[in-house]
PDB file of C-alpha atoms in Angstrom:
ATOM      1  CA  UNK A 175     -46.747  59.733 -45.925  1.00 61.00           C
ATOM      2  CA  UNK A 176     -48.034  56.102 -45.736  1.00 70.00           C
ATOM      3  CA  UNK A 177     -47.385  53.472 -42.893  1.00 74.00           C
ATOM      4  CA  UNK A 178     -45.511  51.303 -45.320  1.00 71.00           C
ATOM      5  CA  UNK A 179     -43.165  54.259 -46.653  1.00 79.00           C
ATOM      6  CA  UNK A 180     -42.532  55.694 -43.138  1.00 81.00           C
ATOM      7  CA  UNK A 181     -41.414  52.141 -42.192  1.00 80.00           C
ATOM      8  CA  UNK A 182     -39.236  51.716 -45.030  1.00 82.00           C
ATOM      9  CA  UNK A 183     -37.699  55.257 -44.411  1.00 85.00           C
ATOM     10  CA  UNK A 184     -37.034  54.279 -40.859  1.00 87.00           C
ATOM     11  CA  UNK A 185     -35.254  51.435 -41.796  1.00 84.00           C
ATOM     12  CA  UNK A 186     -33.132  53.217 -43.959  1.00 84.00           C
ATOM     13  CA  UNK A 187     -32.435  55.791 -41.348  1.00 89.00           C
ATOM     14  CA  UNK A 188     -31.543  52.847 -38.891  1.00 88.00           C
ATOM     15  CA  UNK A 189     -29.197  51.416 -41.478  1.00 88.00           C
ATOM     16  CA  UNK A 190     -27.304  54.701 -41.983  1.00 91.00           C
ATOM     17  CA  UNK A 191     -27.150  55.683 -38.076  1.00 91.00           C
ATOM     18  CA  UNK A 192     -23.772  54.449 -37.229  1.00 93.00           C
ATOM     19  CA  UNK A 193     -22.146  55.779 -40.653  1.00 93.00           C
ATOM     20  CA  UNK A 194     -23.733  59.056 -40.342  1.00 94.00           C
ATOM     21  CA  UNK A 195     -22.611  59.434 -36.752  1.00 95.00           C
ATOM     22  CA  UNK A 196     -18.842  58.495 -37.672  1.00 96.00           C
ATOM     23  CA  UNK A 197     -18.437  60.499 -40.694  1.00 96.00           C
ATOM     24  CA  UNK A 198     -20.419  63.601 -39.165  1.00 95.00           C
ATOM     25  CA  UNK A 199     -17.980  63.360 -36.157  1.00 96.00           C
ATOM     26  CA  UNK A 200     -14.949  62.968 -38.654  1.00 95.00           C
ATOM     27  CA  UNK A 201     -15.972  66.059 -40.478  1.00 95.00           C
ATOM     28  CA  UNK A 202     -16.816  68.328 -37.435  1.00 95.00           C
ATOM     29  CA  UNK A 203     -13.645  67.360 -36.108  1.00 95.00           C
ATOM     30  CA  UNK A 204     -11.640  68.114 -39.083  1.00 93.00           C
ATOM     31  CA  UNK A 205     -13.706  71.333 -39.345  1.00 94.00           C
ATOM     32  CA  UNK A 206     -12.599  72.329 -35.897  1.00 94.00           C
ATOM     33  CA  UNK A 207      -9.205  71.769 -36.270  1.00 92.00           C
ATOM     34  CA  UNK A 208      -8.935  73.741 -39.645  1.00 90.00           C
ATOM     35  CA  UNK A 209     -10.460  76.708 -38.041  1.00 91.00           C
ATOM     36  CA  UNK A 210      -8.664  76.761 -34.985  1.00 90.00           C
ATOM     37  CA  UNK A 211      -5.700  77.424 -36.936  1.00 85.00           C
ATOM     38  CA  UNK A 212      -6.810  80.578 -38.300  1.00 83.00           C
ATOM     39  CA  UNK A 213      -5.743  82.993 -35.376  1.00 83.00           C
ATOM     40  CA  UNK A 214      -2.225  81.572 -35.253  1.00 81.00           C
ATOM     41  CA  UNK A 215      -1.892  82.279 -39.201  1.00 74.00           C
ATOM     42  CA  UNK A 216      -3.918  85.330 -39.459  1.00 71.00           C
ATOM     43  CA  UNK A 217      -1.703  88.485 -40.632  1.00 64.00           C
ATOM     44  CA  UNK A 218       1.529  86.270 -40.674  1.00 69.00           C
ATOM     45  CA  UNK A 219       4.169  87.209 -43.524  1.00 67.00           C
ATOM     46  CA  UNK A 220       4.739  83.727 -44.347  1.00 63.00           C
ATOM     47  CA  UNK A 221       1.280  83.049 -45.041  1.00 63.00           C
ATOM     48  CA  UNK A 222       0.918  86.148 -47.228  1.00 66.00           C
ATOM     49  CA  UNK A 223       4.114  85.278 -49.203  1.00 63.00           C
ATOM     50  CA  UNK A 224       2.944  81.711 -49.741  1.00 63.00           C
ATOM     51  CA  UNK A 225      -0.393  83.274 -51.421  1.00 61.00           C
ATOM     52  CA  UNK A 226       1.741  85.592 -53.624  1.00 64.00           C
ATOM     53  CA  UNK A 227       4.364  83.127 -54.746  1.00 60.00           C
ATOM     54  CA  UNK A 228       1.908  80.023 -55.602  1.00 62.00           C
ATOM     55  CA  UNK A 229      -0.788  82.058 -57.220  1.00 63.00           C
ATOM     56  CA  UNK A 230      -1.795  79.191 -59.741  1.00 62.00           C
ATOM     57  CA  UNK A 231      -1.463  76.520 -57.073  1.00 62.00           C
ATOM     58  CA  UNK A 232      -3.799  78.338 -54.756  1.00 63.00           C
ATOM     59  CA  UNK A 233      -6.363  78.916 -57.348  1.00 66.00           C
ATOM     60  CA  UNK A 234      -6.141  75.311 -58.159  1.00 62.00           C
ATOM     61  CA  UNK A 235      -7.552  74.665 -54.606  1.00 63.00           C
ATOM     62  CA  UNK A 236      -9.856  77.693 -54.300  1.00 64.00           C
ATOM     63  CA  UNK A 237      -7.500  79.553 -51.809  1.00 60.00           C
ATOM     64  CA  UNK A 238      -6.156  82.416 -53.715  1.00 66.00           C
ATOM     65  CA  UNK A 239      -7.608  84.684 -50.845  1.00 70.00           C
ATOM     66  CA  UNK A 240      -6.002  82.292 -48.081  1.00 73.00           C
ATOM     67  CA  UNK A 241      -4.796  85.511 -46.090  1.00 74.00           C
ATOM     68  CA  UNK A 242      -8.425  86.709 -45.122  1.00 83.00           C
ATOM     69  CA  UNK A 243     -10.647  84.954 -42.878  1.00 85.00           C
ATOM     70  CA  UNK A 244     -13.501  84.133 -45.428  1.00 87.00           C
ATOM     71  CA  UNK A 245     -10.819  83.347 -47.971  1.00 85.00           C
ATOM     72  CA  UNK A 246      -9.183  80.907 -45.386  1.00 87.00           C
ATOM     73  CA  UNK A 247     -12.554  79.318 -44.989  1.00 91.00           C
ATOM     74  CA  UNK A 248     -12.768  78.724 -48.518  1.00 88.00           C
ATOM     75  CA  UNK A 249      -9.510  77.289 -49.192  1.00 84.00           C
ATOM     76  CA  UNK A 250      -9.630  75.123 -45.915  1.00 85.00           C
ATOM     77  CA  UNK A 251     -13.178  73.908 -46.068  1.00 91.00           C
ATOM     78  CA  UNK A 252     -15.473  74.862 -48.832  1.00 92.00           C
ATOM     79  CA  UNK A 253     -13.618  75.033 -51.875  1.00 87.00           C
ATOM     80  CA  UNK A 254     -12.585  71.144 -51.615  1.00 89.00           C
ATOM     81  CA  UNK A 255     -12.279  69.323 -48.324  1.00 92.00           C
ATOM     82  CA  UNK A 256     -16.260  69.801 -47.246  1.00 95.00           C
ATOM     83  CA  UNK A 257     -17.534  69.197 -50.669  1.00 95.00           C
ATOM     84  CA  UNK A 258     -15.241  66.235 -51.223  1.00 95.00           C
ATOM     85  CA  UNK A 259     -16.181  64.572 -47.894  1.00 96.00           C
ATOM     86  CA  UNK A 260     -19.836  64.991 -48.006  1.00 97.00           C
ATOM     87  CA  UNK A 261     -20.038  63.631 -51.413  1.00 97.00           C
ATOM     88  CA  UNK A 262     -17.508  60.589 -50.431  1.00 96.00           C
ATOM     89  CA  UNK A 263     -20.402  60.131 -47.803  1.00 97.00           C
ATOM     90  CA  UNK A 264     -23.077  60.358 -49.994  1.00 97.00           C
ATOM     91  CA  UNK A 265     -21.828  58.223 -52.474  1.00 97.00           C
ATOM     92  CA  UNK A 266     -20.894  55.452 -50.037  1.00 96.00           C
ATOM     93  CA  UNK A 267     -24.088  55.456 -48.285  1.00 96.00           C
ATOM     94  CA  UNK A 268     -26.526  55.521 -51.335  1.00 96.00           C
ATOM     95  CA  UNK A 269     -24.678  52.558 -52.787  1.00 96.00           C
ATOM     96  CA  UNK A 270     -24.514  50.566 -49.849  1.00 94.00           C
ATOM     97  CA  UNK A 271     -28.646  51.071 -49.555  1.00 92.00           C
ATOM     98  CA  UNK A 272     -29.325  50.378 -53.181  1.00 91.00           C
ATOM     99  CA  UNK A 273     -27.021  48.702 -55.562  1.00 89.00           C
ATOM    100  CA  UNK A 274     -24.623  47.377 -52.848  1.00 88.00           C
ATOM    101  CA  UNK A 275     -28.006  45.681 -51.067  1.00 83.00           C
ATOM    102  CA  UNK A 276     -29.238  44.422 -54.140  1.00 83.00           C
ATOM    103  CA  UNK A 277     -25.929  42.889 -54.954  1.00 82.00           C
ATOM    104  CA  UNK A 278     -26.074  41.023 -51.442  1.00 76.00           C
ATOM    105  CA  UNK A 279     -29.613  39.918 -51.930  1.00 77.00           C
ATOM    106  CA  UNK A 280     -30.789  42.047 -49.272  1.00 77.00           C
ATOM    107  CA  UNK A 281     -33.667  44.010 -51.198  1.00 74.00           C
ATOM    108  CA  UNK A 282     -35.504  40.955 -52.416  1.00 70.00           C
ATOM    109  CA  UNK A 283     -37.522  40.574 -49.294  1.00 69.00           C
ATOM    110  CA  UNK A 284     -38.196  44.462 -49.148  1.00 70.00           C
ATOM    111  CA  UNK A 285     -39.083  44.501 -53.010  1.00 66.00           C
ATOM    112  CA  UNK A 286     -41.445  41.560 -52.373  1.00 67.00           C
ATOM    113  CA  UNK A 287     -43.487  43.641 -50.092  1.00 69.00           C
ATOM    114  CA  UNK A 288     -46.919  45.041 -51.356  1.00 69.00           C
ATOM    115  CA  UNK A 289     -45.465  48.251 -52.298  1.00 77.00           C
ATOM    116  CA  UNK A 290     -43.869  49.478 -55.290  1.00 82.00           C
ATOM    117  CA  UNK A 291     -40.330  48.920 -56.181  1.00 84.00           C
ATOM    118  CA  UNK A 292     -39.783  52.749 -56.725  1.00 87.00           C
ATOM    119  CA  UNK A 293     -41.070  53.257 -53.289  1.00 87.00           C
ATOM    120  CA  UNK A 294     -38.207  51.018 -51.693  1.00 87.00           C
ATOM    121  CA  UNK A 295     -35.452  52.882 -53.614  1.00 90.00           C
ATOM    122  CA  UNK A 296     -36.898  56.436 -52.971  1.00 93.00           C
ATOM    123  CA  UNK A 297     -37.215  55.911 -49.397  1.00 93.00           C
ATOM    124  CA  UNK A 298     -33.668  54.715 -49.344  1.00 92.00           C
ATOM    125  CA  UNK A 299     -32.556  57.675 -51.013  1.00 95.00           C
ATOM    126  CA  UNK A 300     -34.665  59.853 -48.602  1.00 95.00           C
ATOM    127  CA  UNK A 301     -32.774  58.431 -45.847  1.00 95.00           C
ATOM    128  CA  UNK A 302     -29.221  59.446 -47.698  1.00 96.00           C
ATOM    129  CA  UNK A 303     -30.689  63.037 -47.986  1.00 97.00           C
ATOM    130  CA  UNK A 304     -31.414  63.286 -44.267  1.00 96.00           C
ATOM    131  CA  UNK A 305     -27.957  61.796 -43.342  1.00 96.00           C
ATOM    132  CA  UNK A 306     -26.336  64.532 -45.568  1.00 97.00           C
ATOM    133  CA  UNK A 307     -28.526  67.248 -44.537  1.00 96.00           C
ATOM    134  CA  UNK A 308     -27.887  66.203 -40.817  1.00 97.00           C
ATOM    135  CA  UNK A 309     -24.075  66.229 -41.155  1.00 97.00           C
ATOM    136  CA  UNK A 310     -24.168  69.742 -43.167  1.00 97.00           C
ATOM    137  CA  UNK A 311     -26.508  71.465 -40.365  1.00 97.00           C
ATOM    138  CA  UNK A 312     -24.127  70.455 -37.839  1.00 97.00           C
ATOM    139  CA  UNK A 313     -21.054  71.581 -39.561  1.00 96.00           C
ATOM    140  CA  UNK A 314     -22.683  74.865 -40.290  1.00 96.00           C
ATOM    141  CA  UNK A 315     -23.538  75.309 -36.859  1.00 96.00           C
ATOM    142  CA  UNK A 316     -19.929  74.554 -35.586  1.00 96.00           C
ATOM    143  CA  UNK A 317     -18.394  76.982 -38.219  1.00 95.00           C
ATOM    144  CA  UNK A 318     -20.825  79.673 -37.218  1.00 95.00           C
ATOM    145  CA  UNK A 319     -20.186  79.131 -33.649  1.00 94.00           C
ATOM    146  CA  UNK A 320     -16.371  79.508 -34.326  1.00 92.00           C
ATOM    147  CA  UNK A 321     -16.727  82.883 -35.865  1.00 91.00           C
ATOM    148  CA  UNK A 322     -15.905  84.794 -32.589  1.00 89.00           C
ATOM    149  CA  UNK A 323     -13.775  82.567 -30.817  1.00 89.00           C
ATOM    150  CA  UNK A 324     -11.339  82.177 -33.740  1.00 88.00           C
ATOM    151  CA  UNK A 325     -11.542  85.574 -35.112  1.00 84.00           C
ATOM    152  CA  UNK A 326     -13.229  84.982 -38.211  1.00 86.00           C
ATOM    153  CA  UNK A 327     -13.458  88.756 -38.976  1.00 84.00           C
ATOM    154  CA  UNK A 328     -16.155  89.629 -41.962  1.00 84.00           C
ATOM    155  CA  UNK A 329     -17.590  86.122 -42.020  1.00 89.00           C
ATOM    156  CA  UNK A 330     -21.435  86.193 -41.828  1.00 91.00           C
ATOM    157  CA  UNK A 331     -23.432  83.153 -40.394  1.00 93.00           C
ATOM    158  CA  UNK A 332     -25.764  83.628 -43.590  1.00 93.00           C
ATOM    159  CA  UNK A 333     -22.954  82.981 -45.890  1.00 92.00           C
ATOM    160  CA  UNK A 334     -21.598  80.242 -43.972  1.00 94.00           C
ATOM    161  CA  UNK A 335     -24.821  78.429 -44.075  1.00 95.00           C
ATOM    162  CA  UNK A 336     -25.653  79.015 -47.583  1.00 93.00           C
ATOM    163  CA  UNK A 337     -22.261  77.615 -48.568  1.00 94.00           C
ATOM    164  CA  UNK A 338     -22.401  74.690 -46.534  1.00 96.00           C
ATOM    165  CA  UNK A 339     -25.767  73.412 -47.864  1.00 95.00           C
ATOM    166  CA  UNK A 340     -24.698  74.240 -51.397  1.00 95.00           C
ATOM    167  CA  UNK A 341     -21.740  71.772 -50.694  1.00 96.00           C
ATOM    168  CA  UNK A 342     -24.528  69.358 -49.337  1.00 97.00           C
ATOM    169  CA  UNK A 343     -26.313  69.848 -52.669  1.00 96.00           C
ATOM    170  CA  UNK A 344     -23.401  68.947 -54.740  1.00 97.00           C
ATOM    171  CA  UNK A 345     -22.894  65.890 -52.515  1.00 97.00           C
ATOM    172  CA  UNK A 346     -26.525  64.599 -53.355  1.00 97.00           C
ATOM    173  CA  UNK A 347     -25.899  65.146 -56.977  1.00 98.00           C
ATOM    174  CA  UNK A 348     -23.135  62.855 -56.780  1.00 98.00           C
ATOM    175  CA  UNK A 349     -25.267  60.437 -54.704  1.00 97.00           C
ATOM    176  CA  UNK A 350     -27.872  60.973 -57.604  1.00 97.00           C
ATOM    177  CA  UNK A 351     -25.454  59.924 -60.091  1.00 98.00           C
ATOM    178  CA  UNK A 352     -24.772  56.676 -58.261  1.00 97.00           C
ATOM    179  CA  UNK A 353     -28.311  56.205 -57.610  1.00 96.00           C
ATOM    180  CA  UNK A 354     -29.268  56.368 -61.464  1.00 96.00           C
ATOM    181  CA  UNK A 355     -26.443  53.937 -62.311  1.00 96.00           C
ATOM    182  CA  UNK A 356     -27.613  51.446 -59.731  1.00 93.00           C
ATOM    183  CA  UNK A 357     -31.318  51.898 -60.528  1.00 91.00           C
ATOM    184  CA  UNK A 358     -30.382  51.227 -64.314  1.00 91.00           C
ATOM    185  CA  UNK A 359     -28.989  47.743 -62.972  1.00 89.00           C
ATOM    186  CA  UNK A 360     -25.274  48.680 -62.300  1.00 90.00           C
ATOM    187  CA  UNK A 361     -23.586  47.064 -59.578  1.00 91.00           C
ATOM    188  CA  UNK A 362     -22.348  48.711 -56.255  1.00 92.00           C
ATOM    189  CA  UNK A 363     -18.794  48.945 -57.947  1.00 94.00           C
ATOM    190  CA  UNK A 364     -19.856  50.430 -61.117  1.00 96.00           C
ATOM    191  CA  UNK A 365     -22.177  52.954 -59.326  1.00 96.00           C
ATOM    192  CA  UNK A 366     -19.516  54.080 -57.148  1.00 96.00           C
ATOM    193  CA  UNK A 367     -16.689  54.277 -60.038  1.00 97.00           C
ATOM    194  CA  UNK A 368     -19.201  56.330 -62.147  1.00 97.00           C
ATOM    195  CA  UNK A 369     -20.022  58.667 -59.420  1.00 97.00           C
ATOM    196  CA  UNK A 370     -16.298  59.218 -58.441  1.00 97.00           C
ATOM    197  CA  UNK A 371     -15.518  59.755 -62.039  1.00 97.00           C
ATOM    198  CA  UNK A 372     -18.114  62.292 -62.241  1.00 97.00           C
ATOM    199  CA  UNK A 373     -16.838  64.062 -59.052  1.00 97.00           C
ATOM    200  CA  UNK A 374     -13.109  64.204 -60.182  1.00 96.00           C
ATOM    201  CA  UNK A 375     -14.011  65.490 -63.455  1.00 95.00           C
ATOM    202  CA  UNK A 376     -16.307  68.210 -62.014  1.00 94.00           C
ATOM    203  CA  UNK A 377     -13.351  69.376 -59.830  1.00 92.00           C
ATOM    204  CA  UNK A 378     -10.974  69.258 -62.896  1.00 91.00           C
ATOM    205  CA  UNK A 379     -13.181  71.431 -65.216  1.00 91.00           C
ATOM    206  CA  UNK A 380     -13.899  73.762 -62.414  1.00 87.00           C
ATOM    207  CA  UNK A 381     -10.497  74.357 -60.567  1.00 83.00           C
ATOM    208  CA  UNK A 382      -7.617  72.953 -62.690  1.00 83.00           C
ATOM    209  CA  UNK A 383      -8.833  73.725 -66.504  1.00 83.00           C
ATOM    210  CA  UNK A 384      -9.496  77.414 -65.751  1.00 79.00           C
ATOM    211  CA  UNK A 385      -5.834  77.790 -64.878  1.00 75.00           C
ATOM    212  CA  UNK A 386      -5.458  78.056 -68.870  1.00 78.00           C
ATOM    213  CA  UNK A 387      -7.267  80.979 -70.096  1.00 76.00           C
ATOM    214  CA  UNK A 388      -8.264  78.967 -73.382  1.00 82.00           C
ATOM    215  CA  UNK A 389      -9.984  76.316 -70.963  1.00 80.00           C
ATOM    216  CA  UNK A 390     -11.708  78.732 -68.488  1.00 79.00           C
ATOM    217  CA  UNK A 391     -15.122  78.145 -70.337  1.00 82.00           C
ATOM    218  CA  UNK A 392     -15.224  74.363 -69.228  1.00 85.00           C
ATOM    219  CA  UNK A 393     -15.820  75.534 -65.718  1.00 86.00           C
ATOM    220  CA  UNK A 394     -19.372  76.180 -66.685  1.00 89.00           C
ATOM    221  CA  UNK A 395     -19.819  72.756 -67.498  1.00 91.00           C
ATOM    222  CA  UNK A 396     -18.844  71.392 -63.839  1.00 93.00           C
ATOM    223  CA  UNK A 397     -21.449  70.672 -61.084  1.00 95.00           C
ATOM    224  CA  UNK A 398     -18.658  72.073 -58.677  1.00 94.00           C
ATOM    225  CA  UNK A 399     -19.228  75.455 -60.229  1.00 92.00           C
ATOM    226  CA  UNK A 400     -23.022  75.304 -60.525  1.00 94.00           C
ATOM    227  CA  UNK A 401     -23.071  74.474 -56.644  1.00 93.00           C
ATOM    228  CA  UNK A 402     -20.222  76.569 -55.119  1.00 91.00           C
ATOM    229  CA  UNK A 403     -18.615  78.801 -57.549  1.00 85.00           C
ATOM    230  CA  UNK A 404     -14.909  79.508 -56.877  1.00 79.00           C
ATOM    231  CA  UNK A 405     -15.005  80.634 -53.355  1.00 83.00           C
ATOM    232  CA  UNK A 406     -18.364  80.448 -51.833  1.00 88.00           C
ATOM    233  CA  UNK A 407     -17.931  82.274 -48.372  1.00 89.00           C
ATOM    234  CA  UNK A 408     -15.877  85.148 -50.083  1.00 84.00           C
ATOM    235  CA  UNK A 409     -17.682  85.232 -53.217  1.00 84.00           C
ATOM    236  CA  UNK A 410     -21.028  83.927 -52.652  1.00 82.00           C
ATOM    237  CA  UNK A 411     -22.622  81.251 -54.817  1.00 83.00           C
ATOM    238  CA  UNK A 412     -22.920  81.582 -58.538  1.00 76.00           C
ATOM    239  CA  UNK A 413     -26.355  82.667 -58.793  1.00 78.00           C
ATOM    240  CA  UNK A 414     -28.962  80.481 -60.530  1.00 86.00           C
ATOM    241  CA  UNK A 415     -26.279  77.772 -61.435  1.00 90.00           C
ATOM    242  CA  UNK A 416     -27.334  76.012 -58.400  1.00 91.00           C
ATOM    243  CA  UNK A 417     -30.959  75.715 -59.880  1.00 93.00           C
ATOM    244  CA  UNK A 418     -29.320  73.894 -62.887  1.00 94.00           C
ATOM    245  CA  UNK A 419     -27.636  71.754 -60.352  1.00 95.00           C
ATOM    246  CA  UNK A 420     -30.830  70.847 -58.532  1.00 95.00           C
ATOM    247  CA  UNK A 421     -32.681  70.182 -61.706  1.00 96.00           C
ATOM    248  CA  UNK A 422     -29.918  67.741 -63.181  1.00 97.00           C
ATOM    249  CA  UNK A 423     -30.023  66.045 -59.639  1.00 97.00           C
ATOM    250  CA  UNK A 424     -33.834  65.729 -60.029  1.00 97.00           C
ATOM    251  CA  UNK A 425     -33.490  64.220 -63.334  1.00 98.00           C
ATOM    252  CA  UNK A 426     -31.041  61.666 -62.532  1.00 97.00           C
ATOM    253  CA  UNK A 427     -33.194  60.603 -59.560  1.00 97.00           C
ATOM    254  CA  UNK A 428     -36.148  60.258 -61.972  1.00 97.00           C
ATOM    255  CA  UNK A 429     -33.983  58.220 -64.480  1.00 96.00           C
ATOM    256  CA  UNK A 430     -33.164  55.919 -61.844  1.00 95.00           C
ATOM    257  CA  UNK A 431     -36.485  55.444 -60.373  1.00 94.00           C
ATOM    258  CA  UNK A 432     -37.905  54.824 -63.942  1.00 94.00           C
ATOM    259  CA  UNK A 433     -35.109  52.459 -64.668  1.00 92.00           C
ATOM    260  CA  UNK A 434     -35.738  50.115 -61.643  1.00 89.00           C
ATOM    261  CA  UNK A 435     -39.312  49.388 -62.813  1.00 86.00           C
ATOM    262  CA  UNK A 436     -37.897  48.247 -66.205  1.00 84.00           C
ATOM    263  CA  UNK A 437     -35.623  45.489 -65.316  1.00 75.00           C
ATOM    264  CA  UNK A 438     -35.325  42.615 -63.181  1.00 67.00           C
ATOM    265  CA  UNK A 439     -34.239  42.483 -59.745  1.00 66.00           C
ATOM    266  CA  UNK A 440     -30.497  41.016 -59.369  1.00 63.00           C
ATOM    267  CA  UNK A 441     -30.101  38.226 -56.765  1.00 59.00           C
ATOM    268  CA  UNK A 442     -27.328  37.420 -54.824  1.00 54.00           C
TER     269      UNK A 442
END
């Protein structure tokens, strides 16, 4: 990595230090609280009855096996909360560093430096990747360390790490959507709105539409399904689908990066 690229990356990481810390603390705290409830719920008739009486509702949240330790982790963390929070963080910070800074006029000085404009945008995206990866790593370590203290019998460390980083991959996909819109000249508001719309549509296609047998096929069009399937800790990941997710993410990044060079920089 050249010295200018390293400096731009350092600046991006410095800009994200506080948001990464606070988002990370919030996600880890919520993770610990969620996992800590399992020993008091394990084996209770009320939990079993709730799952059996609300099967369709449980399926809508990926929690149809909530009475098992792995199903509990899916329902409480991996089917909704963790991918949603990581995606929210990724969307917020990538738009802040790219289209948000461009809206505010803060990118003008950086893009006037003797480095390609694409380098500025890609190093800012790289800072987001580091931030998402750091939060995912800490979360995976915390959940793994909770297996024994909170009696998460049958849950493996390998499955936790794989599921956690699949959630991170989904978050980076949504960040890539925002990056592509910003690279094409969209404002921060448009970038955030588009990526959130894609996030919600993907969740609906993966979890809600399959509640109707006639609409089950739409699940395979969803980035949520490509990344985590239905219950990533219980069932594992959906095979080669995650390769498709990574490919689409790379294509969005390539589109956004190329688009940056084909337009004028917006000024505040």
